[in-house]
CSV table of C-alpha atoms in Angstrom, one decimal:
chain,number,residue,atom,x,y,z
M,1,UNK,CA,20.9,108.6,-64.4
M,2,UNK,CA,22.2,105.3,-63.4
M,3,UNK,CA,24.4,103.6,-65.8
M,4,UNK,CA,23.8,100.0,-66.7
M,5,UNK,CA,26.6,99.1,-64.4
M,6,UNK,CA,25.0,100.8,-61.5
M,7,UNK,CA,21.8,99.0,-62.1
M,8,UNK,CA,23.5,95.7,-62.1
M,9,UNK,CA,25.2,96.5,-58.8
M,10,UNK,CA,21.9,97.6,-57.2
M,11,UNK,CA,20.2,94.4,-58.5
M,12,UNK,CA,22.9,92.3,-56.9
M,13,UNK,CA,22.6,94.1,-53.5
M,14,UNK,CA,18.8,93.6,-53.6
M,15,UNK,CA,19.2,90.0,-54.4
M,16,UNK,CA,21.7,89.5,-51.5
M,17,UNK,CA,19.3,91.3,-49.1
M,18,UNK,CA,16.5,89.1,-50.1
M,19,UNK,CA,18.6,86.0,-49.8
M,20,UNK,CA,19.9,87.1,-46.4
M,21,UNK,CA,16.3,87.5,-45.2
M,22,UNK,CA,15.4,84.0,-46.3
M,23,UNK,CA,18.6,82.7,-44.6
M,24,UNK,CA,17.8,84.4,-41.3
M,25,UNK,CA,14.2,83.0,-41.3
M,26,UNK,CA,15.5,79.5,-42.0
M,27,UNK,CA,18.0,79.8,-39.2
M,28,UNK,CA,15.3,80.8,-36.7
M,29,UNK,CA,13.1,78.0,-37.8
M,30,UNK,CA,16.0,75.6,-37.6
M,31,UNK,CA,16.9,76.8,-34.1
M,32,UNK,CA,13.3,76.3,-32.9
M,33,UNK,CA,13.2,72.8,-34.4
M,34,UNK,CA,16.5,71.9,-32.9
M,35,UNK,CA,15.3,72.5,-29.3
M,36,UNK,CA,12.7,70.3,-27.7
M,37,UNK,CA,11.5,70.1,-24.1
M,38,UNK,CA,11.2,66.8,-22.2
M,39,UNK,CA,8.5,67.4,-19.6
M,40,UNK,CA,6.5,65.6,-17.0
M,41,UNK,CA,3.8,66.6,-14.4
M,42,UNK,CA,4.7,66.4,-10.7
M,43,UNK,CA,2.4,64.0,-9.0
M,44,UNK,CA,1.9,62.1,-5.7
M,45,UNK,CA,3.1,58.5,-5.4
M,46,UNK,CA,5.0,56.0,-3.4
M,47,UNK,CA,8.8,55.5,-3.4
M,48,UNK,CA,11.0,52.8,-2.1
M,49,UNK,CA,14.6,53.3,-1.0
M,50,UNK,CA,16.6,50.2,-1.6
M,51,UNK,CA,20.1,48.8,-1.1
M,52,UNK,CA,21.3,46.6,-4.0
M,53,UNK,CA,23.5,43.5,-3.6
M,54,UNK,CA,24.2,40.4,-5.6
M,55,UNK,CA,24.7,36.7,-4.7
M,56,UNK,CA,24.0,33.2,-5.8
M,57,UNK,CA,21.0,31.1,-5.0
M,58,UNK,CA,21.6,28.2,-2.5
M,59,UNK,CA,19.1,25.5,-1.7
M,60,UNK,CA,17.7,25.6,1.9
M,61,UNK,CA,18.8,22.1,2.6
M,62,UNK,CA,21.7,20.1,1.0
M,63,UNK,CA,23.1,16.9,2.5
M,64,UNK,CA,25.9,14.6,1.4
M,65,UNK,CA,25.0,11.0,2.2
M,66,UNK,CA,27.5,8.2,2.8
M,67,UNK,CA,27.4,4.5,3.5
M,68,UNK,CA,28.6,3.5,7.0
M,69,UNK,CA,32.3,3.0,7.5
M,70,UNK,CA,31.6,-0.5,8.9
M,71,UNK,CA,29.7,-1.6,5.8
M,72,UNK,CA,32.4,-2.1,3.1
M,73,UNK,CA,30.4,-4.3,0.8
M,74,UNK,CA,29.9,-3.6,-2.9
M,75,UNK,CA,26.9,-1.6,-4.1
M,76,UNK,CA,23.9,-4.0,-4.8
M,77,UNK,CA,21.2,-1.5,-5.8
M,78,UNK,CA,21.2,2.1,-7.1
M,79,UNK,CA,17.6,3.4,-7.3
M,80,UNK,CA,18.2,7.0,-8.4
M,81,UNK,CA,20.0,9.2,-11.0
M,82,UNK,CA,21.0,12.8,-11.0
M,83,UNK,CA,17.9,15.0,-11.3
M,84,UNK,CA,15.4,12.5,-9.8
M,85,UNK,CA,12.9,13.9,-7.3
M,86,UNK,CA,12.6,11.6,-4.3
M,87,UNK,CA,10.3,11.6,-1.3
M,88,UNK,CA,11.5,11.6,2.3
M,89,UNK,CA,12.4,8.1,3.5
M,90,UNK,CA,13.1,6.7,0.0
M,91,UNK,CA,15.9,4.1,-0.3
M,92,UNK,CA,18.3,5.7,-2.7
M,93,UNK,CA,21.0,3.0,-2.7
M,94,UNK,CA,21.8,-0.3,-1.0
M,95,UNK,CA,24.9,-2.5,-0.4
M,96,UNK,CA,25.1,-6.3,-0.5
M,97,UNK,CA,23.8,-7.2,2.9
M,98,UNK,CA,24.3,-11.0,3.0
M,99,UNK,CA,27.2,-10.9,5.5
M,100,UNK,CA,25.6,-8.1,7.5
M,101,UNK,CA,22.3,-10.0,7.9
M,102,UNK,CA,24.2,-13.1,9.0
M,103,UNK,CA,26.0,-11.0,11.6
M,104,UNK,CA,22.7,-9.8,12.9
M,105,UNK,CA,21.3,-13.4,13.3
M,106,UNK,CA,24.5,-14.5,15.1
M,107,UNK,CA,24.3,-11.6,17.4
M,108,UNK,CA,20.6,-12.3,18.2
M,109,UNK,CA,21.5,-16.0,19.0
M,110,UNK,CA,24.4,-14.9,21.3
M,111,UNK,CA,22.1,-12.6,23.1
M,112,UNK,CA,19.4,-15.3,23.6
M,113,UNK,CA,22.1,-17.7,25.0
M,114,UNK,CA,23.3,-15.1,27.5
M,115,UNK,CA,19.8,-14.3,28.6
M,116,UNK,CA,19.0,-18.0,29.1
M,117,UNK,CA,22.1,-18.4,31.2
M,118,UNK,CA,21.0,-15.6,33.5
M,119,UNK,CA,17.5,-17.2,33.6
M,120,UNK,CA,19.0,-20.5,34.6
M,121,UNK,CA,21.1,-19.0,37.3
M,122,UNK,CA,18.2,-17.0,38.8
M,123,UNK,CA,15.6,-19.8,38.5
M,124,UNK,CA,14.3,-21.5,41.6
M,125,UNK,CA,15.8,-24.9,42.2
M,126,UNK,CA,13.9,-27.9,40.7
M,127,UNK,CA,12.1,-30.1,43.3
M,128,UNK,CA,14.1,-33.2,42.1
M,129,UNK,CA,17.4,-31.3,42.7
M,130,UNK,CA,16.3,-30.4,46.2
M,131,UNK,CA,15.2,-33.9,46.9
M,132,UNK,CA,18.5,-35.4,45.8
M,133,UNK,CA,20.5,-32.9,47.9
M,134,UNK,CA,18.4,-33.6,51.0
M,135,UNK,CA,18.8,-37.4,50.4
M,136,UNK,CA,22.6,-37.0,50.1
M,137,UNK,CA,22.6,-35.0,53.4
M,138,UNK,CA,20.6,-37.7,55.1
M,139,UNK,CA,23.0,-40.4,53.9
M,140,UNK,CA,26.0,-38.3,55.1
M,141,UNK,CA,24.4,-37.8,58.5
M,142,UNK,CA,23.7,-41.5,58.8
M,143,UNK,CA,27.3,-42.2,57.9
M,144,UNK,CA,28.6,-39.9,60.5
M,145,UNK,CA,26.2,-41.5,63.0
M,146,UNK,CA,27.4,-44.9,62.2
M,147,UNK,CA,31.0,-43.8,62.7
M,148,UNK,CA,33.4,-46.7,62.0
M,149,UNK,CA,30.7,-49.2,61.4
M,150,UNK,CA,30.5,-50.8,58.1
M,151,UNK,CA,27.9,-50.0,55.6
M,152,UNK,CA,24.7,-52.0,55.7
M,153,UNK,CA,23.0,-53.4,52.6
M,154,UNK,CA,20.3,-50.8,52.9
M,155,UNK,CA,22.9,-48.0,52.9
M,156,UNK,CA,24.6,-49.4,49.9
M,157,UNK,CA,21.3,-49.7,48.1
M,158,UNK,CA,20.4,-46.1,48.9
M,159,UNK,CA,23.7,-44.9,47.6
M,160,UNK,CA,23.2,-46.9,44.4
M,161,UNK,CA,19.8,-45.5,43.8
M,162,UNK,CA,21.1,-41.9,44.3
M,163,UNK,CA,23.8,-42.7,41.8
M,164,UNK,CA,21.2,-44.0,39.3
M,165,UNK,CA,19.1,-40.9,39.8
M,166,UNK,CA,22.0,-38.5,39.3
M,167,UNK,CA,23.2,-40.3,36.2
M,168,UNK,CA,19.7,-40.4,34.8
M,169,UNK,CA,19.3,-36.6,35.2
M,170,UNK,CA,22.7,-36.1,33.5
M,171,UNK,CA,21.7,-38.4,30.6
M,172,UNK,CA,18.4,-36.5,30.2
M,173,UNK,CA,20.3,-33.2,30.0
M,174,UNK,CA,22.6,-34.6,27.3
M,175,UNK,CA,19.6,-35.8,25.3
M,176,UNK,CA,18.1,-32.3,25.4
M,177,UNK,CA,21.4,-30.8,24.3
M,178,UNK,CA,21.5,-33.3,21.4
M,179,UNK,CA,17.9,-32.3,20.4
M,180,UNK,CA,18.9,-28.6,20.4
M,181,UNK,CA,21.9,-29.3,18.2
M,182,UNK,CA,19.8,-31.2,15.7
M,183,UNK,CA,17.4,-28.3,15.5
M,184,UNK,CA,20.3,-25.8,15.1
M,185,UNK,CA,19.3,-24.1,18.3
M,186,UNK,CA,22.8,-23.5,19.7
M,187,UNK,CA,21.5,-20.8,22.0
M,188,UNK,CA,19.3,-23.3,23.8
M,189,UNK,CA,22.2,-25.8,24.0
M,190,UNK,CA,24.4,-23.1,25.5
M,191,UNK,CA,21.8,-22.4,28.1
M,192,UNK,CA,21.7,-26.0,29.2
M,193,UNK,CA,25.5,-26.0,29.7
M,194,UNK,CA,24.9,-24.0,32.9
M,195,UNK,CA,23.0,-27.0,34.3
M,196,UNK,CA,25.5,-29.5,33.0
M,197,UNK,CA,28.1,-28.6,35.6
M,198,UNK,CA,25.7,-29.0,38.5
M,199,UNK,CA,24.4,-32.3,37.4
M,200,UNK,CA,28.0,-33.6,36.8
M,201,UNK,CA,28.8,-32.6,40.3
M,202,UNK,CA,25.7,-34.4,41.6
M,203,UNK,CA,26.7,-37.6,39.7
M,204,UNK,CA,30.2,-37.4,41.0
M,205,UNK,CA,29.0,-37.0,44.6
M,206,UNK,CA,26.5,-39.9,44.2
M,207,UNK,CA,29.2,-42.1,42.7
M,208,UNK,CA,31.5,-41.2,45.6
M,209,UNK,CA,28.8,-42.0,48.1
M,210,UNK,CA,28.2,-45.3,46.5
M,211,UNK,CA,31.9,-46.2,46.5
M,212,UNK,CA,32.2,-45.2,50.1
M,213,UNK,CA,29.2,-47.3,51.0
M,214,UNK,CA,30.7,-50.3,49.3
M,215,UNK,CA,34.3,-49.8,50.4
M,216,UNK,CA,33.6,-48.2,53.8
M,217,UNK,CA,36.0,-49.5,56.4
M,218,UNK,CA,34.7,-47.5,59.3
M,219,UNK,CA,36.4,-44.2,58.4
M,220,UNK,CA,34.7,-41.5,60.5
M,221,UNK,CA,36.7,-38.7,58.8
M,222,UNK,CA,35.4,-39.6,55.4
M,223,UNK,CA,31.8,-39.5,56.7
M,224,UNK,CA,32.3,-36.1,58.2
M,225,UNK,CA,33.7,-34.8,54.9
M,226,UNK,CA,30.8,-36.2,53.0
M,227,UNK,CA,28.4,-34.6,55.5
M,228,UNK,CA,30.0,-31.2,55.0
M,229,UNK,CA,29.8,-31.5,51.2
M,230,UNK,CA,26.2,-32.5,51.3
M,231,UNK,CA,25.3,-29.5,53.6
M,232,UNK,CA,27.1,-27.1,51.2
M,233,UNK,CA,25.4,-28.5,48.1
M,234,UNK,CA,21.9,-28.2,49.7
M,235,UNK,CA,22.6,-24.7,51.0
M,236,UNK,CA,23.7,-23.6,47.6
M,237,UNK,CA,20.5,-24.8,46.0
M,238,UNK,CA,18.4,-23.0,48.6
M,239,UNK,CA,20.5,-19.8,48.6
M,240,UNK,CA,20.6,-19.4,44.8
M,241,UNK,CA,23.5,-18.5,42.4
M,242,UNK,CA,26.8,-17.1,43.4
M,243,UNK,CA,26.7,-13.3,43.1
M,244,UNK,CA,30.0,-13.1,41.2
M,245,UNK,CA,28.8,-15.8,38.7
M,246,UNK,CA,25.5,-14.0,38.2
M,247,UNK,CA,27.2,-10.7,37.7
M,248,UNK,CA,29.4,-12.2,35.0
M,249,UNK,CA,26.4,-13.7,33.3
M,250,UNK,CA,24.6,-10.3,33.3
M,251,UNK,CA,27.6,-8.6,31.9
M,252,UNK,CA,27.6,-11.1,29.1
M,253,UNK,CA,24.0,-10.2,28.3
M,254,UNK,CA,25.0,-6.5,28.1
M,255,UNK,CA,27.9,-7.3,25.8
M,256,UNK,CA,25.6,-9.4,23.6
M,257,UNK,CA,23.1,-6.5,23.5
M,258,UNK,CA,25.8,-4.1,22.4
M,259,UNK,CA,27.0,-6.5,19.7
M,260,UNK,CA,23.5,-6.9,18.4
M,261,UNK,CA,23.0,-3.1,18.3
M,262,UNK,CA,26.2,-2.7,16.4
M,263,UNK,CA,25.3,-5.4,13.9
M,264,UNK,CA,21.9,-3.8,13.3
M,265,UNK,CA,23.5,-0.4,12.8
M,266,UNK,CA,25.9,-1.8,10.3
M,267,UNK,CA,22.9,-3.3,8.4
M,268,UNK,CA,21.1,0.0,8.6
M,269,UNK,CA,24.2,1.8,7.3
M,270,UNK,CA,24.1,-0.4,4.2
M,271,UNK,CA,21.2,1.7,3.0
M,272,UNK,CA,21.1,5.3,2.0
M,273,UNK,CA,17.7,6.8,2.9
M,274,UNK,CA,16.5,10.3,1.9
M,275,UNK,CA,16.2,12.4,5.0
M,276,UNK,CA,13.9,14.8,3.3
M,277,UNK,CA,12.1,15.2,0.0
M,278,UNK,CA,14.4,16.7,-2.6
M,279,UNK,CA,16.3,16.4,-5.9
M,280,UNK,CA,19.3,14.2,-6.4
M,281,UNK,CA,22.2,16.5,-7.3
M,282,UNK,CA,25.1,14.0,-7.5
M,283,UNK,CA,25.7,10.2,-7.6
M,284,UNK,CA,29.2,8.9,-7.0
M,285,UNK,CA,28.6,5.2,-6.9
M,286,UNK,CA,28.1,2.3,-9.3
M,287,UNK,CA,26.5,-1.1,-8.9
M,288,UNK,CA,29.0,-3.8,-8.2
M,289,UNK,CA,31.7,-1.4,-6.9
M,290,UNK,CA,32.7,-0.6,-3.4
M,291,UNK,CA,31.8,3.0,-2.5
M,292,UNK,CA,34.7,5.5,-2.3
M,293,UNK,CA,34.7,6.6,1.4
M,294,UNK,CA,36.2,10.0,0.4
M,295,UNK,CA,33.1,10.9,-1.7
M,296,UNK,CA,29.5,11.1,-0.8
M,297,UNK,CA,27.5,8.3,-2.4
M,298,UNK,CA,24.6,10.6,-3.1
M,299,UNK,CA,24.1,14.4,-2.7
M,300,UNK,CA,20.5,15.5,-2.1
M,301,UNK,CA,19.2,19.1,-2.3
M,302,UNK,CA,15.8,20.6,-1.3
M,303,UNK,CA,14.7,22.8,-4.2
M,304,UNK,CA,11.5,23.8,-2.4
M,305,UNK,CA,13.2,26.7,-0.6
M,306,UNK,CA,16.2,28.9,-1.4
M,307,UNK,CA,18.2,31.6,0.2
M,308,UNK,CA,20.8,34.1,-1.1
M,309,UNK,CA,24.0,35.1,0.7
M,310,UNK,CA,24.8,38.7,-0.3
M,311,UNK,CA,27.5,41.1,0.8
M,312,UNK,CA,26.2,44.6,1.8
M,313,UNK,CA,28.7,47.4,1.8
M,314,UNK,CA,29.7,48.8,5.2
M,315,UNK,CA,28.2,52.2,4.3
M,316,UNK,CA,24.8,50.6,3.8
M,317,UNK,CA,24.7,47.9,6.5
M,318,UNK,CA,23.3,50.2,9.2
M,319,UNK,CA,20.1,50.5,7.1
M,320,UNK,CA,19.6,46.7,7.0
M,321,UNK,CA,17.5,44.9,9.5
M,322,UNK,CA,16.0,41.4,9.8
M,323,UNK,CA,12.5,41.2,8.4
M,324,UNK,CA,12.9,43.8,5.6
M,325,UNK,CA,11.3,43.0,2.3
M,326,UNK,CA,13.5,42.2,-0.7
M,327,UNK,CA,12.8,42.1,-4.4
M,328,UNK,CA,14.9,39.5,-6.3
M,329,UNK,CA,15.8,39.1,-9.9
M,330,UNK,CA,17.6,36.1,-11.4
M,331,UNK,CA,19.9,36.4,-14.4
M,332,UNK,CA,18.5,33.2,-15.8
M,333,UNK,CA,14.9,34.4,-15.6
M,334,UNK,CA,15.2,38.1,-16.5
M,335,UNK,CA,11.5,38.7,-16.8
M,336,UNK,CA,10.6,37.4,-13.4
M,337,UNK,CA,10.6,39.1,-10.0
M,338,UNK,CA,10.7,37.1,-6.8
M,339,UNK,CA,10.0,38.2,-3.2
M,340,UNK,CA,12.2,37.6,-0.2
M,341,UNK,CA,12.9,38.8,3.3
M,342,UNK,CA,16.1,39.6,5.2
M,343,UNK,CA,16.6,36.6,7.5
M,344,UNK,CA,19.8,37.4,9.3
M,345,UNK,CA,22.9,39.7,9.3
M,346,UNK,CA,26.4,38.5,10.1
M,347,UNK,CA,28.1,40.5,12.9
M,348,UNK,CA,31.4,39.7,11.3
M,349,UNK,CA,32.6,41.6,8.3
M,350,UNK,CA,34.5,40.3,5.3
M,351,UNK,CA,37.2,42.1,3.2
M,352,UNK,CA,37.5,41.6,-0.5
M,353,UNK,CA,40.0,43.6,-2.5
M,354,UNK,CA,40.0,46.2,0.2
M,355,UNK,CA,36.1,46.6,0.3
M,356,UNK,CA,34.5,45.9,3.6
M,357,UNK,CA,31.1,44.2,3.5
M,358,UNK,CA,28.8,42.2,5.7
M,359,UNK,CA,27.1,38.9,4.8
M,360,UNK,CA,23.3,39.1,4.8
M,361,UNK,CA,21.1,36.1,4.2
M,362,UNK,CA,17.9,36.7,2.2
M,363,UNK,CA,15.3,34.0,2.1
M,364,UNK,CA,12.9,33.6,-0.9
M,365,UNK,CA,9.3,33.6,0.2
M,366,UNK,CA,8.0,31.4,-2.6
M,367,UNK,CA,9.4,28.4,-4.5
M,368,UNK,CA,9.7,28.1,-8.3
M,369,UNK,CA,10.6,24.8,-10.0
M,370,UNK,CA,12.8,26.7,-12.5
M,371,UNK,CA,15.2,28.0,-9.8
M,372,UNK,CA,18.5,26.1,-9.3
M,373,UNK,CA,21.3,26.4,-6.8
M,374,UNK,CA,24.1,28.6,-8.0
M,375,UNK,CA,22.0,31.0,-10.1
M,376,UNK,CA,23.3,34.6,-10.0
M,377,UNK,CA,20.7,36.9,-8.4
M,378,UNK,CA,20.3,40.6,-7.7
M,379,UNK,CA,18.6,41.7,-4.5
M,380,UNK,CA,17.0,45.0,-3.8
M,381,UNK,CA,16.5,45.4,0.0
M,382,UNK,CA,13.8,47.9,0.9
M,383,UNK,CA,15.2,50.0,3.7
M,384,UNK,CA,12.7,52.8,3.6
M,385,UNK,CA,9.3,53.5,2.1
M,386,UNK,CA,7.2,56.6,1.6
M,387,UNK,CA,3.6,56.8,0.3
M,388,UNK,CA,1.5,59.7,-1.0
M,389,UNK,CA,4.5,62.0,-1.4
M,390,UNK,CA,5.5,64.5,-4.1
M,391,UNK,CA,7.7,62.7,-6.7
M,392,UNK,CA,9.9,64.1,-9.5
M,393,UNK,CA,11.8,62.2,-12.1
M,394,UNK,CA,15.5,62.1,-11.6
M,395,UNK,CA,16.2,63.3,-15.1
M,396,UNK,CA,14.6,66.6,-14.1
M,397,UNK,CA,17.1,67.2,-11.3
M,398,UNK,CA,20.3,69.2,-11.6
M,399,UNK,CA,22.9,69.4,-8.9
M,400,UNK,CA,25.4,72.2,-8.6
M,401,UNK,CA,27.7,73.3,-5.7
M,402,UNK,CA,25.8,71.2,-3.2
M,403,UNK,CA,22.4,72.5,-4.2
M,404,UNK,CA,19.6,70.8,-6.1
M,405,UNK,CA,17.5,72.4,-8.9
M,406,UNK,CA,14.6,71.6,-11.1
M,407,UNK,CA,13.1,73.6,-14.0
M,408,UNK,CA,9.3,74.4,-14.1
M,409,UNK,CA,7.7,75.0,-17.5
M,410,UNK,CA,5.7,78.2,-17.4
M,411,UNK,CA,4.2,79.8,-20.6
M,412,UNK,CA,6.6,77.9,-22.8
M,413,UNK,CA,9.6,78.9,-20.8
M,414,UNK,CA,11.7,76.9,-18.3
M,415,UNK,CA,12.2,78.6,-14.9
M,416,UNK,CA,14.8,77.0,-12.6
M,417,UNK,CA,13.9,76.6,-8.9
M,418,UNK,CA,15.8,75.2,-5.9
M,419,UNK,CA,14.3,72.0,-4.5
M,420,UNK,CA,14.9,69.9,-1.4
M,421,UNK,CA,14.8,66.1,-1.8
M,422,UNK,CA,14.1,63.2,0.5
M,423,UNK,CA,14.1,59.5,-0.5
M,424,UNK,CA,15.6,58.6,-3.9
M,425,UNK,CA,15.8,55.5,-6.0
M,426,UNK,CA,17.1,54.9,-9.5
M,427,UNK,CA,14.0,56.5,-11.2
M,428,UNK,CA,12.4,59.2,-9.0
M,429,UNK,CA,13.1,61.3,-5.9
M,430,UNK,CA,10.8,62.5,-3.1
M,431,UNK,CA,10.3,66.3,-3.1
M,432,UNK,CA,10.3,67.9,0.3
M,433,UNK,CA,10.0,71.5,-0.9
M,434,UNK,CA,10.3,73.6,-4.1
M,435,UNK,CA,7.7,71.8,-6.3
M,436,UNK,CA,4.0,71.2,-6.0
M,437,UNK,CA,1.7,68.6,-7.4
M,438,UNK,CA,0.6,69.7,-10.9
M,439,UNK,CA,3.9,71.6,-11.7
M,440,UNK,CA,5.3,70.6,-15.0
M,441,UNK,CA,9.0,70.0,-14.9
M,442,UNK,CA,11.2,69.8,-18.0
M,443,UNK,CA,14.6,70.0,-19.5
M,444,UNK,CA,15.6,71.3,-23.0
M,445,UNK,CA,17.2,68.9,-25.4
M,446,UNK,CA,19.1,70.1,-28.5
M,447,UNK,CA,18.2,67.9,-31.5
M,448,UNK,CA,19.8,69.4,-34.5
M,449,UNK,CA,21.9,72.4,-35.7
M,450,UNK,CA,21.9,73.6,-39.3
M,451,UNK,CA,24.8,75.3,-41.0
M,452,UNK,CA,24.6,78.1,-43.5
M,453,UNK,CA,24.6,75.5,-46.2
M,454,UNK,CA,21.9,73.3,-44.7
M,455,UNK,CA,24.2,70.6,-43.4
M,456,UNK,CA,23.6,69.0,-40.0
M,457,UNK,CA,26.2,68.5,-37.4
């Protein structure tokens, strides 16, 4: 028979056994609950292989606009402020043009005077001038013919009439010049000055002839000299202007034209005109102040088009080519994706902190009014693309000793197989062999472990 003590011992053993069984079952259940399998079915799809690079947005066109160096007047008008949108051809700012406009008018008058002088030199002689010269020559010939004979009353009268005609022509010229002065037409007056010299010579010759006719004492030498002068005067009228004198007058026209062009350019430089439609990015002038020549008066940018200059690592640059598509994200607009294209690749590398990269320009294909120059952007350049290929999520891939593995879920168990991969991006990889469409890949994940006392770790 068992004693009471033995019965107690047996009861304790039985109780421990029962408790141990419950504990073992709890541990098994805990182990099963602590392990889950992340799984996904292998399917066909498209994959893009990209090269990532960052840079800052830059407007397609940006120009610094200055007033001309020969237009140092104070600012009279400022028509824009920072942020204003302006069309092409808009006048953004303007200097005080009072002196510049006066300089243009003076240059125009100087040009007109020079052109009138050339016209006067090249014009055909007036009939009255030819008649007077021919009459003078006739008188001179008659005087030579007469030799030492004294002047007749008829000769004296002819000489007097010639003097009257010459003086009258000169007086008429002076009257015309006075009329131009009263009208303020100094260019017209200057043009008549070319005729003044000729008419003065004619009057002097006529006066000399008259004095000779009155005081002639039979001097044949004087008559010959007068004849020669009369012949020269008539020949010059028929022949036209002296070539050197005409060339000088033509050069004066060219100089006047250049001066007028300069004056007009100075007046044009007194305005700042928008060369294209854009947004005013900076204004460095104030009305009433002289513009600082060291600073642009206005900076204009074209926000209708942007590009990004990014640096691509030397290990990736061989994959980049002009025309490749690019997806772009902007830090300031995290929920937006923009499209772009590789525009050009620099043949010259840059080195920054020992890293060699190549500048690549990416152009955005569409505009957005929210974009601004200087915004930090990330570009994903599509270097390769594959469609209708077997894809596996990257989390299902394991690499070891240069080999690549994935686990297939069969009958609730994971079986590891070796796979060969092709293209890869940050989410999925192309499967070349080892997996088929419809396979379920998975990985086990430990969730929770229970201790003997039910605590979690």
